[in-house]
Coordinates of C-alpha atoms and ligand atoms in Angstrom, one line a residue:
X276 CA 141.3 47.1 166.6
X277 CA 138.6 44.8 164.6
X278 CA 136.1 45.7 161.4
X279 CA 133.0 44.0 161.7
X280 CA 131.7 43.7 157.9
X281 CA 128.7 46.3 158.1
X282 CA 125.7 45.9 155.7
X283 CA 124.4 49.1 157.0
X284 CA 121.8 50.5 154.5
X285 CA 123.1 54.1 155.9
X286 CA 125.2 56.1 156.7
X287 CA 127.1 52.7 155.8
X288 CA 131.0 51.0 155.0
X289 CA 133.5 53.8 153.4
X290 CA 136.6 52.2 152.1
X291 CA 139.0 51.6 154.9
X292 CA 142.5 52.9 152.7
X293 CA 140.0 56.5 152.9
X294 CA 139.6 56.1 156.6
X295 CA 143.1 55.2 157.2
X296 CA 144.5 58.8 155.5
X297 CA 141.8 60.6 156.7
X298 CA 143.4 59.8 160.3
X299 CA 146.6 60.3 159.2
X300 CA 145.6 63.6 158.3
X301 CA 143.3 64.4 161.4
X302 CA 145.8 66.7 163.5
X303 CA 147.9 68.5 160.0
X304 CA 146.3 68.1 156.8
X305 CA 149.0 68.3 154.7
X306 CA 151.2 71.4 156.2
X307 CA 148.9 73.5 157.4
X308 CA 149.0 72.4 161.0
X309 CA 145.4 72.1 161.4
X310 CA 142.3 69.5 160.8
X311 CA 140.6 70.2 157.7
X312 CA 137.5 70.7 160.4
X313 CA 139.2 73.5 161.8
X314 CA 140.2 74.8 158.8
X315 CA 138.1 78.3 156.9
X316 CA 136.4 76.9 153.8
X317 CA 137.3 80.0 152.0
X318 CA 141.3 79.3 152.5
X319 CA 143.7 78.0 149.6
X320 CA 143.4 75.1 150.8
X321 CA 140.0 74.5 151.8
X322 CA 139.5 75.6 147.9
X323 CA 141.8 73.2 146.5
X324 CA 139.8 70.4 148.4
X325 CA 136.6 71.6 146.5
X326 CA 137.9 71.9 144.0
X327 CA 139.4 69.0 143.5
X328 CA 136.4 66.9 144.8
X329 CA 134.3 68.4 141.8
X330 CA 136.4 67.9 138.8
X331 CA 137.0 63.5 140.3
X332 CA 133.3 64.0 140.0
X333 CA 133.0 65.6 136.9
X334 CA 136.1 63.3 135.6
X335 CA 134.2 59.9 136.7
X336 CA 130.8 61.0 135.7
X337 CA 131.7 62.4 132.7
X338 CA 129.2 65.4 133.6
X339 CA 129.1 67.9 130.7
X340 CA 129.9 71.2 131.0
X341 CA 126.0 72.6 130.9
X342 CA 125.8 70.4 134.4
X343 CA 126.6 72.4 137.3
X344 CA 127.5 70.4 140.2
X345 CA 126.9 71.6 143.9
X346 CA 127.2 70.4 147.4
X347 CA 124.8 71.1 149.5
X348 CA 123.3 70.2 153.4
X349 CA 120.5 69.2 154.7
X350 CA 120.5 65.6 153.6
X351 CA 118.2 64.0 150.0
X352 CA 115.3 64.4 152.5
X353 CA 115.7 68.2 151.9
X354 CA 115.7 67.7 148.4
X355 CA 112.2 66.8 148.6
X356 CA 111.2 69.9 148.1
X357 CA 113.7 71.9 147.0
X358 CA 113.1 70.0 143.7
X359 CA 109.0 71.6 143.2
X360 CA 110.1 74.1 144.8
X361 CA 112.7 75.6 142.0
X362 CA 111.7 73.3 139.5
X363 CA 108.4 73.5 139.5
X364 CA 107.0 76.5 137.2
X365 CA 104.0 75.2 135.8
X366 CA 102.7 73.8 139.2
X367 CA 103.1 69.7 138.1
X368 CA 105.1 67.5 138.1
X369 CA 105.0 63.5 137.3
X370 CA 106.0 60.9 139.9
X371 CA 106.7 57.5 139.7
X372 CA 107.1 55.3 142.8
X373 CA 108.2 52.9 143.5
X374 CA 108.9 52.5 147.1
X375 CA 109.2 54.6 150.5
X376 CA 111.5 57.5 149.1
X377 CA 109.8 57.9 145.2
X378 CA 106.6 58.3 147.7
X379 CA 107.9 60.6 150.4
X380 CA 109.5 62.8 147.8
X381 CA 106.0 62.4 145.4
X382 CA 103.8 63.3 149.1
X383 CA 106.1 67.3 149.6
X384 CA 106.0 68.5 146.1
X385 CA 101.9 68.3 146.1
X386 CA 102.5 70.5 148.8
X387 CA 103.7 72.7 146.3
X388 CA 101.8 72.0 143.2
X389 CA 99.9 69.6 141.3
X390 CA 101.7 65.9 142.2
X391 CA 100.9 63.1 139.8
X392 CA 102.0 59.8 140.3
X393 CA 101.5 58.0 137.0
X394 CA 102.6 54.7 138.2
X395 CA 103.3 52.4 141.2
X396 CA 104.3 49.4 142.5
X397 CA 102.9 49.7 146.1
X398 CA 100.3 47.3 145.4
X399 CA 103.1 44.4 145.4
X400 CA 104.8 46.1 149.0
X401 CA 107.4 48.2 146.2
X402 CA 108.6 44.6 145.7
X403 CA 108.9 45.9 141.0
X404 CA 109.4 48.5 139.1
X405 CA 106.6 48.9 137.3
X406 CA 106.0 48.6 133.6
X407 CA 107.7 52.0 131.7
X408 CA 106.5 51.7 128.1
X409 CA 103.5 53.5 127.7
X410 CA 103.5 56.4 130.9
X411 CA 100.8 59.3 130.9
X412 CA 103.2 62.3 131.2
X413 CA 101.5 65.0 131.5
X414 CA 101.3 67.7 128.9
X415 CA 102.5 70.2 131.3
X416 CA 105.0 68.4 134.1
X417 CA 107.8 70.8 134.5
X418 CA 109.7 67.4 134.9
X419 CA 109.3 63.8 135.7
X420 CA 110.7 61.9 139.0
X421 CA 112.0 58.5 140.0
X422 CA 114.0 57.5 142.7
X423 CA 116.6 55.1 140.8
X424 CA 117.8 52.5 143.4
X425 CA 115.3 51.6 146.4
X426 CA 117.0 51.3 148.9
X427 CA 114.4 49.8 151.7
X428 CA 112.8 46.9 148.8
X429 CA 116.2 46.3 146.8
X430 CA 114.7 47.2 143.2
X431 CA 116.6 49.3 140.9
X432 CA 115.9 51.3 137.3
X433 CA 117.2 49.0 134.2
X434 CA 116.5 51.2 132.3
X435 CA 114.8 54.6 132.1
X436 CA 111.6 56.3 131.7
X437 CA 110.7 57.9 128.5
X438 CA 110.1 60.8 129.8
X439 CA 108.7 62.2 126.3
X440 CA 111.1 65.1 126.3
X441 CA 110.4 66.6 129.9
X442 CA 113.3 66.4 131.9
X443 CA 113.9 63.5 134.2
X444 CA 114.8 64.3 138.3
X445 CA 116.3 61.2 140.0
X446 CA 117.3 60.1 143.8
X447 CA 119.9 58.0 143.1
X448 CA 121.2 57.9 146.9
X449 CA 121.8 54.7 147.6
X450 CA 123.3 53.6 143.5
X451 CA 125.1 57.1 143.1
X452 CA 128.9 56.0 141.3
X453 CA 127.5 52.2 141.4
X454 CA 128.1 52.3 138.2
X455 CA 128.3 54.1 135.2
X456 CA 125.6 56.8 133.9
X457 CA 124.3 58.7 131.3
X458 CA 124.4 62.2 132.8
X459 CA 122.7 63.9 129.6
X460 CA 119.9 61.8 129.9
X461 CA 118.7 63.0 133.1
X462 CA 117.4 67.4 134.2
X463 CA 118.8 66.5 137.4
X464 CA 120.9 64.3 139.3
X465 CA 120.5 64.1 143.0
X466 CA 122.1 62.0 146.5
X467 CA 122.3 62.2 149.8
X468 CA 126.5 60.7 150.7
X469 CA 126.1 59.3 153.0
X470 CA 125.0 55.6 151.1
X471 CA 127.9 55.0 148.7
X472 CA 130.3 58.1 149.2
X473 CA 131.1 60.2 152.2
X474 CA 129.6 60.9 155.7
X475 CA 125.8 62.0 156.4
X476 CA 125.3 65.8 156.2
X477 CA 126.6 65.9 152.3
X478 CA 123.8 65.4 149.3
X479 CA 124.7 66.0 145.6
X480 CA 123.2 67.6 143.0
X481 CA 124.3 67.7 139.0
X482 CA 121.5 69.5 137.8
X483 CA 121.1 71.2 134.1
X484 CA 122.3 74.7 134.0
X485 CA 118.5 75.7 132.1
X486 CA 117.1 74.5 134.7
X487 CA 118.9 76.3 137.3
X488 CA 116.6 79.9 137.6
X489 CA 115.7 83.6 139.7
X490 CA 112.5 82.0 138.6
X491 CA 111.4 79.8 141.6
X492 CA 108.0 79.5 144.0
X493 CA 107.2 82.7 146.0
X494 CA 108.2 82.3 149.2
X495 CA 111.5 80.0 148.5
X496 CA 114.3 80.6 150.8
X497 CA 117.9 82.0 150.0
X498 CA 119.2 78.6 151.1
X499 CA 116.7 76.4 149.4
X500 CA 117.2 77.6 145.9
X501 CA 119.3 76.5 143.7
X502 CA 120.9 79.7 141.6
X503 CA 122.4 80.8 144.8
X504 CA 124.6 77.9 145.7
X505 CA 125.6 77.5 141.9
X506 CA 126.2 81.2 141.7
X507 CA 128.5 80.8 144.8
X508 CA 130.1 77.5 143.9
X509 CA 128.6 75.9 146.4
X510 CA 130.1 78.0 149.3
X511 CA 127.2 80.4 149.7
X512 CA 127.6 79.4 152.9
X513 CA 129.6 77.2 155.5
X514 CA 129.0 74.0 153.5
X515 CA 129.6 70.5 155.0
X516 CA 133.5 70.6 154.4
X517 CA 134.5 67.6 156.2
X518 CA 132.1 66.0 154.2
X519 CA 132.8 66.9 151.6
X520 CA 136.8 66.3 151.9
X521 CA 135.8 62.7 152.9
X522 CA 134.0 62.5 149.2
X523 CA 136.6 64.1 147.3
X524 CA 138.9 61.1 149.0
X525 CA 136.0 58.0 148.1
X526 CA 136.3 59.9 144.5
X527 CA 140.1 59.4 144.1
X528 CA 139.5 55.8 145.4
X529 CA 137.1 54.7 143.2
X530 CA 139.0 56.5 140.2
X531 CA 142.3 54.2 141.1
X532 CA 140.2 51.3 141.7
X533 CA 139.2 52.0 137.9
X534 CA 136.5 54.0 137.4
X535 CA 132.7 53.9 137.0
X536 CA 132.8 50.6 134.8
X537 CA 135.4 48.6 136.8
X538 CA 133.2 49.3 139.8
X539 CA 129.7 48.2 138.3
X540 CA 131.9 45.1 137.4
X541 CA 133.0 44.3 140.9
X542 CA 129.2 45.1 142.4
X543 CA 127.6 42.7 140.2
X544 CA 130.4 39.7 140.3
X545 CA 129.3 40.3 144.5
X546 CA 125.9 41.3 144.4
X547 CA 126.4 37.5 142.4
X548 CA 126.9 35.3 144.5
X549 CA 124.5 36.6 147.2
X550 CA 121.5 36.1 144.8
X551 CA 122.6 33.2 143.4
X552 CA 123.0 32.0 147.0
X553 CA 119.1 33.1 147.7
X554 CA 117.9 31.2 144.5
X555 CA 119.4 28.1 145.5
X556 CA 118.4 28.1 149.2
X557 CA 115.6 26.1 150.6
X558 CA 115.3 28.4 153.8
X559 CA 116.0 31.8 152.1
X560 CA 114.4 33.7 149.8
X561 CA 115.4 37.1 147.9
X562 CA 111.6 39.5 147.8
X563 CA 112.4 41.3 144.5
X564 CA 111.9 40.2 141.1
X565 CA 114.8 39.2 139.1
X566 CA 114.5 41.8 136.7
X567 CA 114.9 44.2 138.7
X568 CA 117.1 43.4 141.6
X569 CA 119.1 45.7 143.1
X570 CA 123.0 45.6 142.9
X571 CA 123.4 47.3 145.8
X572 CA 120.5 46.3 148.3
X573 CA 119.6 43.1 148.6
X574 CA 116.3 42.2 150.9
X575 CA 115.5 38.8 151.8
X576 CA 112.8 37.0 154.3
X577 CA 113.3 33.3 155.4
X578 CA 109.5 33.5 155.6
X579 CA 109.7 33.5 159.9
X580 CA 109.4 36.3 161.5
X581 CA 111.4 34.5 164.2
X582 CA 114.0 32.5 162.7
X583 CA 115.2 36.3 160.7
X584 CA 115.5 38.0 164.5
X585 CA 117.5 34.5 165.5
X586 CA 119.3 34.8 162.0
X587 CA 120.2 38.5 162.8
X588 CA 121.6 38.5 166.1
X589 CA 123.7 35.1 165.1
X590 CA 124.8 36.5 162.5
X591 CA 125.6 40.2 164.9
X592 CA 127.8 38.1 166.9
X593 CA 129.5 36.2 164.2
X594 CA 130.7 40.0 162.8
X595 CA 127.9 41.0 160.2
X596 CA 126.2 44.4 161.6
X597 CA 122.5 45.5 160.4
X598 CA 121.5 42.7 158.9
X599 CA 118.2 43.8 160.0
X600 CA 115.5 44.0 157.1
X601 CA 114.3 48.2 157.3
X602 CA 111.1 48.7 160.0
X603 CA 108.7 48.9 157.2
X604 CA 109.0 46.0 155.5
X605 CA 110.7 42.8 158.3
X606 CA 113.3 40.4 157.3
X607 CA 117.1 41.0 156.4
X608 CA 118.8 43.5 153.9
X609 CA 122.0 43.2 153.3
X610 CA 123.7 46.5 151.9
X611 CA 126.7 45.8 149.9
X612 CA 128.1 49.1 148.4
X613 CA 130.9 50.3 146.5
X614 CA 133.4 49.7 149.8
X615 CA 131.9 46.0 150.6
X616 CA 134.5 43.9 149.8
X617 CA 133.5 40.9 148.0
X618 CA 135.0 38.6 150.9
X619 CA 131.9 40.4 152.6
X620 CA 129.5 39.0 150.5
X621 CA 131.8 35.4 150.9
X622 CA 131.6 35.1 154.6
X623 CA 128.0 36.0 154.5
X624 CA 127.0 33.2 152.6
X625 CA 129.0 30.9 154.1
X626 CA 127.2 31.8 157.6
X627 CA 123.6 31.8 156.0
X628 CA 124.8 28.2 154.5
X629 CA 125.4 27.1 157.7
X630 CA 122.5 28.7 159.5
X631 CA 120.5 26.8 156.9
X632 CA 122.2 23.7 157.7
X633 CA 121.2 23.8 161.5
X634 CA 117.9 25.3 161.1
X635 CA 116.1 22.7 159.0
Ligands
PLP760 C1 118.7 57.2 152.3 C2 117.6 57.6 151.5 C3 116.9 59.4 151.3 C4 117.0 60.3 152.6 O1 118.0 60.6 153.0 P1 118.2 61.4 153.6 O2 120.5 62.3 153.7 O3 118.7 60.8 155.3 O4 117.4 62.6 154.0 C5 116.6 59.3 150.2 N1 116.1 58.7 149.1 C6 116.9 57.5 148.9 C7 116.6 56.6 148.4 C8 117.9 56.9 150.1 O5 118.2 55.7 149.9

């Protein structure tokens, strides 16, 4: 068996320890004589799995009691519709558009009500976070929406916008559990788990209770109502049971690693190795305004498409997978999520140095 350094933006690298444990439990989960995949979601064993996963997540993020935690399906993209369907009571919401995912969410919301683009960084290919000092929050906005870490462009909100009292809704798919968060600053936090937590197919929503009501847009399907899932503790129907089980293992792994503060310090150390090199390199350069750089997704270019392609190809041959940038931006992107060991980043930088010498 040989494992590569996987720099994929998602589905992405998971802790090896978690994968091994899941492998050991594959045929017989703790004496039940079956895999978690084969188990009733109403069984005692599964109840323990989902309850422990929620408790560990609450512990890690310090989630207050007046927030519900929901394990849902449909990926992050389904939330682009679920959020307006459930939260747009006045049919107005403000969106800060800092990348493709925020833009998709903004466009989707426009199908259900008035979505206002109150700030954007599209003028410079989303390479920065717009000025948040004086946002025109709409008087009757039901919420203000951000995508906190821009997976494709590699920017991150280092501070949150002043929403003037409106609930803040944040897509944290690609920075989930990469550092501590103050949950009380948000009305809702959500993320697809395949970037930093588990297998694709699960989306986790953390929602302040007062935002979960029966008062949803007419025609909202039962399966798309937060209240149904909250009242049934994510077991209204069959949840993505195996995926939640893996998420639970990752939560325990993060706790063992020292929790979110330790994760943040490790992630800063890792990202610094790569950014320091990019800042000193004559060939490679980062594409993001330094103060807005993400710790998770690091896009870079040589400035020459042929050389970029050559780099991606040679890197792959050397065991560094999935470094090709998103199809919408080109160049390269290294996603260095929680489970990417620092050795992976150090070896990538060594490889980049060698490539730079050979192609000077
Ligand atoms: C990947 C990603 C999405 C889309 O996730 P799906 O689960 O594929 O729907 C949305 N937002 C962000 C920030 C992402 O990184």
